[in-house]
Structure formats: structure tokens, C-alpha cells
Short mmCIF file of C-alpha atoms and ligand atoms in Angstrom, two decimals:
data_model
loop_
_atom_site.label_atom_id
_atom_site.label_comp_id
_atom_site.label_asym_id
_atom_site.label_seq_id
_atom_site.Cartn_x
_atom_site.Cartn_y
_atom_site.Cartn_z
CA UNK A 1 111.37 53.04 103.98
CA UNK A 2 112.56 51.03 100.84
CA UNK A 3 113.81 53.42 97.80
CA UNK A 4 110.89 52.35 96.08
CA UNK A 5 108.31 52.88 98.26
CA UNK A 6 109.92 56.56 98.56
CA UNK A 7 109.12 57.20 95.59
CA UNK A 8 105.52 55.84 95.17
CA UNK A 9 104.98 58.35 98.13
CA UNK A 10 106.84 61.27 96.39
CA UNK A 11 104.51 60.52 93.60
CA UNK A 12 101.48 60.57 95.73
CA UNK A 13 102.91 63.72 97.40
CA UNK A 14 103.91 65.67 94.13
CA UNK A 15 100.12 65.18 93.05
CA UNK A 16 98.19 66.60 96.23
CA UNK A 17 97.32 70.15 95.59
CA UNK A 18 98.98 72.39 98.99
CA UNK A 19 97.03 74.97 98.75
CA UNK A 20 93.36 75.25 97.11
CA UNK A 21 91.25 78.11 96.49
CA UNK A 22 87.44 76.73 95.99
CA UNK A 23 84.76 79.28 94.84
CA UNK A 24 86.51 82.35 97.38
CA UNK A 25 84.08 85.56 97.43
CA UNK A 26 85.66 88.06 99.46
CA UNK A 27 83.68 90.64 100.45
CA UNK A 28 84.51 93.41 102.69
CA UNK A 29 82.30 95.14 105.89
CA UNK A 30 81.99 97.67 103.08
CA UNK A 31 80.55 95.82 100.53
CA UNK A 32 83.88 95.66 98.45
CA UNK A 33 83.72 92.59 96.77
CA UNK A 34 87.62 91.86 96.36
CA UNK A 35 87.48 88.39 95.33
CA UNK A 36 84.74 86.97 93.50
CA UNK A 37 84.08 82.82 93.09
CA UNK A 38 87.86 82.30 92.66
CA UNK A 39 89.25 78.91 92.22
CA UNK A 40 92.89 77.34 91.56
CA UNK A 41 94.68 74.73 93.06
CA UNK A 42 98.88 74.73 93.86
CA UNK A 43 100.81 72.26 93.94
CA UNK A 44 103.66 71.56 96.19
CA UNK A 45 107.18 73.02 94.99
CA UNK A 46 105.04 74.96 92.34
CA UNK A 47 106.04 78.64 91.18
CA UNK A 48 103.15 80.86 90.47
CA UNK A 49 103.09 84.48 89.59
CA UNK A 50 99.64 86.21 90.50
CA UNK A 51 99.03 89.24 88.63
CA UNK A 52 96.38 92.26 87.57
CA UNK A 53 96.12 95.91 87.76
CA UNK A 54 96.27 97.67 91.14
CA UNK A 55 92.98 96.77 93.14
CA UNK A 56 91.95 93.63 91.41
CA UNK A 57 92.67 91.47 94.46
CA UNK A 58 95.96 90.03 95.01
CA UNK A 59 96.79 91.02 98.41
CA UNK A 60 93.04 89.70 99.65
CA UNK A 61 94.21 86.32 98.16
CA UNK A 62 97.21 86.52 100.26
CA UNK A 63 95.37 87.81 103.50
CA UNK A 64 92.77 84.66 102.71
CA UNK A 65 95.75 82.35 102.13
CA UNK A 66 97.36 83.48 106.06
CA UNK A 67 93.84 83.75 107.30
CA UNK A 68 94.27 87.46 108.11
CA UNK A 69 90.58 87.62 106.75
CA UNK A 70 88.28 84.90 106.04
CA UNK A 71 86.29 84.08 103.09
CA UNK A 72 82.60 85.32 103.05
CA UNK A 73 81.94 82.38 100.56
CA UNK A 74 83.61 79.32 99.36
CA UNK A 75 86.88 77.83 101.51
CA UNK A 76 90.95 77.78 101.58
CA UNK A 77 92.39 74.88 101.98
CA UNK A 78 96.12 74.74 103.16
CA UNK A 79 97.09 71.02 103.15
CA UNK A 80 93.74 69.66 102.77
CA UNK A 81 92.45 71.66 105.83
CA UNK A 82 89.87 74.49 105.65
CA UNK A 83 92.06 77.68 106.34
CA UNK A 84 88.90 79.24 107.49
CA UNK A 85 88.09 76.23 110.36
CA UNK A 86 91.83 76.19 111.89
CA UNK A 87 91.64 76.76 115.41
CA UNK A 88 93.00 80.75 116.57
CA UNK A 89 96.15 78.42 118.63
CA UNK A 90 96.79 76.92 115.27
CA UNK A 91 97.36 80.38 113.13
CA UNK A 92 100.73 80.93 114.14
CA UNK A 93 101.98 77.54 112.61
CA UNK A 94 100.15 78.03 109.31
CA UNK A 95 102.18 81.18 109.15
CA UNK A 96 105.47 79.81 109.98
CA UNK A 97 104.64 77.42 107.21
CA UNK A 98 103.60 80.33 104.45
CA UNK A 99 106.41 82.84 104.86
CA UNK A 100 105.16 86.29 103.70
CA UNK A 101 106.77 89.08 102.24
CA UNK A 102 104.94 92.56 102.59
CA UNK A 103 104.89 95.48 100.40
CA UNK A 104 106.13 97.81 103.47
CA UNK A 105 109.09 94.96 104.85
CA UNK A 106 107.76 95.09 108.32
CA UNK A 107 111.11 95.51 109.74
CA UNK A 108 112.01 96.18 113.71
CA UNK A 109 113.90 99.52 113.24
CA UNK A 110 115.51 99.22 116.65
CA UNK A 111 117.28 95.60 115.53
CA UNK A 112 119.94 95.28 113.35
CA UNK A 113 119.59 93.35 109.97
CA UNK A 114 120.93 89.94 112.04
CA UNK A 115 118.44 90.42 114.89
CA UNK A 116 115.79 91.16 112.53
CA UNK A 117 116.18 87.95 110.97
CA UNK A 118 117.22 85.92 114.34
CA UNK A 119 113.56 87.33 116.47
CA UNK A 120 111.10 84.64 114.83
CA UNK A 121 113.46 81.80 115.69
CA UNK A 122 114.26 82.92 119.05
CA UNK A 123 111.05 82.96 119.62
CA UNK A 124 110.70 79.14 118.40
CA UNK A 125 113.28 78.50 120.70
CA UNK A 126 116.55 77.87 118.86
CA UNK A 127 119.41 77.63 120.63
CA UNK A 128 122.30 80.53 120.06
CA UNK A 129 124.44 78.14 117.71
CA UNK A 130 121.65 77.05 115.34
CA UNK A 131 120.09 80.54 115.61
CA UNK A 132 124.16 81.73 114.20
CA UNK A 133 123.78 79.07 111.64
CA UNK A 134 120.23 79.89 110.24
CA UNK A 135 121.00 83.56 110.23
CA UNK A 136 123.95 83.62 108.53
CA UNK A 137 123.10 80.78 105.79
CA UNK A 138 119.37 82.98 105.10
CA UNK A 139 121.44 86.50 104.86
CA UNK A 140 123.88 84.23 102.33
CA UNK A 141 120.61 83.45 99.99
CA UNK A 142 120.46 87.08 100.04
CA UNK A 143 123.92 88.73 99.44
CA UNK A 144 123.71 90.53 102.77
CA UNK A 145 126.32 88.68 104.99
CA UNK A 146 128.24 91.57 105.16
CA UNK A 147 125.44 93.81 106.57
CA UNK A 148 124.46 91.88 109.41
CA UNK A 149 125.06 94.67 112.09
CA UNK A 150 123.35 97.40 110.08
CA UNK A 151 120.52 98.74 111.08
CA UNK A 152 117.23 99.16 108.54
CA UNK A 153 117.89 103.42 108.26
CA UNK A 154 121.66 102.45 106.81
CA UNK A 155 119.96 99.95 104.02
CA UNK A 156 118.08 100.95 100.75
CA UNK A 157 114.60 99.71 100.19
CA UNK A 158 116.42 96.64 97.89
CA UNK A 159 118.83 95.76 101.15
CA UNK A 160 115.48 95.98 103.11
CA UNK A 161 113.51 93.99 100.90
CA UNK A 162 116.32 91.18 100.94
CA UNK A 163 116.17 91.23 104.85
CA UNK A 164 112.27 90.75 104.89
CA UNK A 165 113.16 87.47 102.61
CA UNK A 166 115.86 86.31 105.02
CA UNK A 167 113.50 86.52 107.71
CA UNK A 168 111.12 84.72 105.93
CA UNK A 169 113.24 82.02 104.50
CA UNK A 170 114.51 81.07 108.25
CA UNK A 171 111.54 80.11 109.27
CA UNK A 172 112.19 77.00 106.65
CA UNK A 173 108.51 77.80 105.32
CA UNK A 174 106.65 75.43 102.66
CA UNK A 175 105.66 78.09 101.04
CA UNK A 176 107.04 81.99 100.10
CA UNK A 177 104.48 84.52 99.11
CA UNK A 178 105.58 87.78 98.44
CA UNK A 179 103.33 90.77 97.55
CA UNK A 180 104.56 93.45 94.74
CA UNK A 181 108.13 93.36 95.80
CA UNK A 182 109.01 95.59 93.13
CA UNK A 183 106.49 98.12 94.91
CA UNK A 184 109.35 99.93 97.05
CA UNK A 185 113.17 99.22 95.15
CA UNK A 186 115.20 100.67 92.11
CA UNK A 187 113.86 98.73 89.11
CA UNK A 188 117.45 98.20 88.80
CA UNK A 189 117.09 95.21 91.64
CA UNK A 190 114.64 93.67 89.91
CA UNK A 191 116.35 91.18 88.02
CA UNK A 192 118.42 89.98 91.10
CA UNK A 193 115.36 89.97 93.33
CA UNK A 194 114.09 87.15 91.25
CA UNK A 195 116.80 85.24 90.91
CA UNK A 196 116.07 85.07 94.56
CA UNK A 197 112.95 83.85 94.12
CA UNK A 198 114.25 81.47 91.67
CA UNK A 199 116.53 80.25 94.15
CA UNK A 200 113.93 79.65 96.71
CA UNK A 201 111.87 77.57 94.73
CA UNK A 202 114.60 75.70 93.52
CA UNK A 203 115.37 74.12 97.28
CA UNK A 204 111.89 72.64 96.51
CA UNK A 205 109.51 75.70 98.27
CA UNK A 206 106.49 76.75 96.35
CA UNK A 207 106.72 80.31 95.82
CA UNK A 208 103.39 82.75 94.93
CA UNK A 209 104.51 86.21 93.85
CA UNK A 210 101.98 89.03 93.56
CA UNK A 211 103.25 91.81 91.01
CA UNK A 212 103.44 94.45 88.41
CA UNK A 213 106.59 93.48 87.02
CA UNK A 214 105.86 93.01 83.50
CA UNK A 215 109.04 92.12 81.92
CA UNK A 216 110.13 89.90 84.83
CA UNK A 217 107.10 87.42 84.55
CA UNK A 218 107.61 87.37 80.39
CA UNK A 219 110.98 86.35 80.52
CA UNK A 220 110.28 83.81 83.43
CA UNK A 221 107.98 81.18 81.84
CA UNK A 222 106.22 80.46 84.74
CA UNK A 223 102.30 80.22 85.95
CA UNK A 224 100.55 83.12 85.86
CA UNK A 225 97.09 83.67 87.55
CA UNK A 226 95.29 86.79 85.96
CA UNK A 227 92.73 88.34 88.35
CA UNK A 228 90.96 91.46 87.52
CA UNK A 229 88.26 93.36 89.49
CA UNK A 230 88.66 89.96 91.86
CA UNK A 231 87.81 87.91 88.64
CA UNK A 232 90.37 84.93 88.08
CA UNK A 233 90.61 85.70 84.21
CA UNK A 234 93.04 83.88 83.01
CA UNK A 235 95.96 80.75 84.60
CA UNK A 236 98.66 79.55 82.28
CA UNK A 237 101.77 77.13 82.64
CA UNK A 238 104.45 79.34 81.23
CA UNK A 239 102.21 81.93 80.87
CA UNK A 240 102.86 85.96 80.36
CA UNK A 241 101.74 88.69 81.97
CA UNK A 242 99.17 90.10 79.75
CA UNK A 243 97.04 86.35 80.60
CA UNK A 244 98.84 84.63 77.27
CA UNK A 245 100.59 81.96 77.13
CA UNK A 246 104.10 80.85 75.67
P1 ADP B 1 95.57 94.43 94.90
O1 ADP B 1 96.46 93.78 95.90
O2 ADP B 1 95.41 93.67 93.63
O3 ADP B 1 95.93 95.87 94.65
P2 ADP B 1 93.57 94.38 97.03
O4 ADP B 1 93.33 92.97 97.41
O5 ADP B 1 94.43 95.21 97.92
O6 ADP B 1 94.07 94.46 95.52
O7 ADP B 1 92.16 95.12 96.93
C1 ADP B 1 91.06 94.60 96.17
C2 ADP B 1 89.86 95.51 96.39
O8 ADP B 1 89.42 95.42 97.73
C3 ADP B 1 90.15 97.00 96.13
O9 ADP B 1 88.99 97.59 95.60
C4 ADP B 1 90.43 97.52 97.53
O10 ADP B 1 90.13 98.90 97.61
C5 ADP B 1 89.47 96.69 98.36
N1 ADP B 1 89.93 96.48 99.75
C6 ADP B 1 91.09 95.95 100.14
N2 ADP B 1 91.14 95.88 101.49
C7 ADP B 1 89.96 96.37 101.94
C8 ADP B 1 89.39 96.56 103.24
N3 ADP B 1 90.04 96.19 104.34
N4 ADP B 1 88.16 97.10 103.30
C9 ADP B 1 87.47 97.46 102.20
N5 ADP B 1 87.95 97.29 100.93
C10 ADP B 1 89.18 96.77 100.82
#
């Protein structure tokens, strides 16, 4: 392809939205309603903070966005494609493409912090060189080369959290989500946590981060989606926590 013609179709590519929420209701067997007529569009490489008190429906968004529940109204698209029509074979490639970070790590006590990371590429069938290579440059975008034969119980929640985003980042997902990462770690991580996440999205993946962390989206500058009792209230470009803008 001629340089120019690269970059019409960067362009075109820079302007699709990746992932679009159109009029989500969420409501659970219980008649929760967790998400109510919620639309915003992301685009591809974008960094967006998603914020609101405890309970106002940032994890359902996530769960929605990974299709670990399903809209009761309205649709999520992931590239274009209703997240809600994908067929059950196709799940576990829309979730190697949106890498998730939970609240609780999710990691396999019995593995060390290398093995941890290697499993989901194993399973995709890398090799034992490339697995090597992966591993160590993912636990290197971490700071946690040196504890690659620990095991979770020798780690503090911040090491833990960091392995949970190694794990995630090998996967070489288009997008990183994580959810309240400052839920479980010292405050005193905070800062280098997202620098991580500042590192991530610059090698061009679009990262969504669910959180509490006041200060930290203030002194970032970067979107901020509001959502209170499953209300989107408020989404501003360099936006602040409290649904203000810079
Ligand atoms: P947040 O992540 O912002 O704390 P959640 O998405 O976890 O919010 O929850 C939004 C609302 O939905 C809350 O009222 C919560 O209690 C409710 N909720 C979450 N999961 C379920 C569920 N599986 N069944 C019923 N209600 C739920």
C-alpha cells in the first residue's frame, strides 16, 4: 500500500467509533435497573476515565462491554458488531481483544507471577520462545521482572494488581479496561499505577478505567464519563472528576 493511501485509511480508521454504547438499559432479574438509556461512542486509541459513586453502574458497563450480561434494551457495538448478537464460539476472541482488569486480580494462586501471565497464551498456542518473550517484555511494562518466580501470597495487592495488567497486556488486546484499581492497593501506588495506564495507551491501545480516584483523573486531563444511579450525567474531553471540565 502506497504511503498515501496509508494514511487516507488511518484517517478513515482514526474516525470509526470501536466501541459504541446506543440507548443501554440494564436491568437486572431483580428489577435493578443499573444502566439506564446510556449512550457514548470510543474511539480507537482513546483514553477514557468512567466514573460515579459506588453503585451507579460502572462495572455493568464493563460486564455489557465483555458480554458477561446483555443489554435488556438498546445494543453494544464492539467494532461495528452488536456485542449482544456475537455468536457464544465468538466470546472468547472479543475478550482477548478487551483485556480486563478486575477489582479482585483473579490470579491462579498455585502459579507463580510468570505462569500467571504465560496461561492465556499457552493456551493460544505460543510456542515456549515467544511465550519467554511476551512474558518477560509485559512483566517489564510493569516493574515486576524481578518477581517472576513469586508466587501471588509473597506479593502485595500493588505487585498483584501489576500482574493482573501483565496478563492482560500479553494478550496484545485493542482495548484495556480496568475496574477501580485503586479498590485493593496503598494509595501510595496510585500514581505509578497510572503511569501504567498512561503507558498502555501510549502504544496506541484505548484504555477505559472505572474509578474513585479523585485526584488521579484531575491531574490527568483526560475523558471522563459521569454516570450516576446508571444515568450518563456528564462526558468531557479533559474533563474532571466531579463531571467539569478543564
Ligand atoms: P458500580 O460498579 O458503579 O459500583 P455496579 O454496576 O456494580 O456499580 O452496580 C450498579 C447497580 O446494579 C447497583 O445498584 C448494584 O447493586 C446493582 N447490581 C449489580 N450487579 C447486580 C446483579 N447481578 N443483580 C442485581 N443487581 C445488581
Amino acid at each position: 500500500m502506497s504511503t498515501r493511501r496509508r494514511r487516507i485509511r488511518l484517517v478513515v480508521l482514526a474516525q470509526f467509533s470501536l466501541i459504541k454504547f446506543e440507548a443501554v438499559t440494564k436491568k437486572y432479574p431483580d428489577g435493578t435497573e443499573a444502566l439506564k438509556d446510556v449512550s457514548f461512542e470510543l474511539k480507537s486509541g482513546e483514553f477514557a476515565f468512567v466514573v460515579g459513586p459506588s453503585g451507579a453502574g460502572k462495572s455493568t458497563l464493563i460486564k455489557l462491554l465483555i458480554r458477561e450480561e446483555l443489554p435488556s434494551e438498546g445494543e453494544v457495538f464492539y467494532e461495528d458488531i452488536p456485542v449482544s448478537q456475537l455468536k457464544e464460539k465468538y466470546v472468547p476472541l472479543l475478550r482477548q481483544e478487551i483485556g480486563v482488569v478486575f477489582q479482585d486480580f483473579k490470579l491462579l494462586a498455585s502459579k507463580t507471577v510468570f505462569e500467571n501471565v504465560a496461561y492465556g497464551l499457552e493456551v493460544l498456542g505460543f510456542s515456549e520462545s515467544e511465550t519467554q518473550e511476551v512474558v518477560a517484555e509485559v512483566l517489564g511494562l510493569v516493574s515486576l521482572e524481578d518477581q517472576a518466580n513469586y508466587f501471588p501470597q509473597q506479593l502485595s495487592g500493588g505487585e498483584k494488581q501489576r500482574v493482573a495488567i501483565a496478563r492482560a497486556m500479553a494478550l496484545r488486546p485493542k482495548v484495556f479496561v480496568a475496574d477501580e484499581p485503586t479498590g485493593n492497593i496503598d494509595p501510595k501506588l496510585t500514581d505509578s499505577l497510572f503511569e501504567i495506564f498512561d503507558k498502555i495507551s501510549s502504544s496506541g491501545v484505548t484504555v477505559i478505567v472505572a474509578t474513585h480516584a479523585k485526584d488521579e483523573v484531575d491531574k490527568m486531563k483526560k475523558r471522563v464519563i459521569r454516570i450516576e444511579e446508571g444515568l450518563l450525567v456528564s462526558d468531557k474531553k479533559k474533563g474532571k472528576y466531579n463531571g467539569d471540565s478543564d
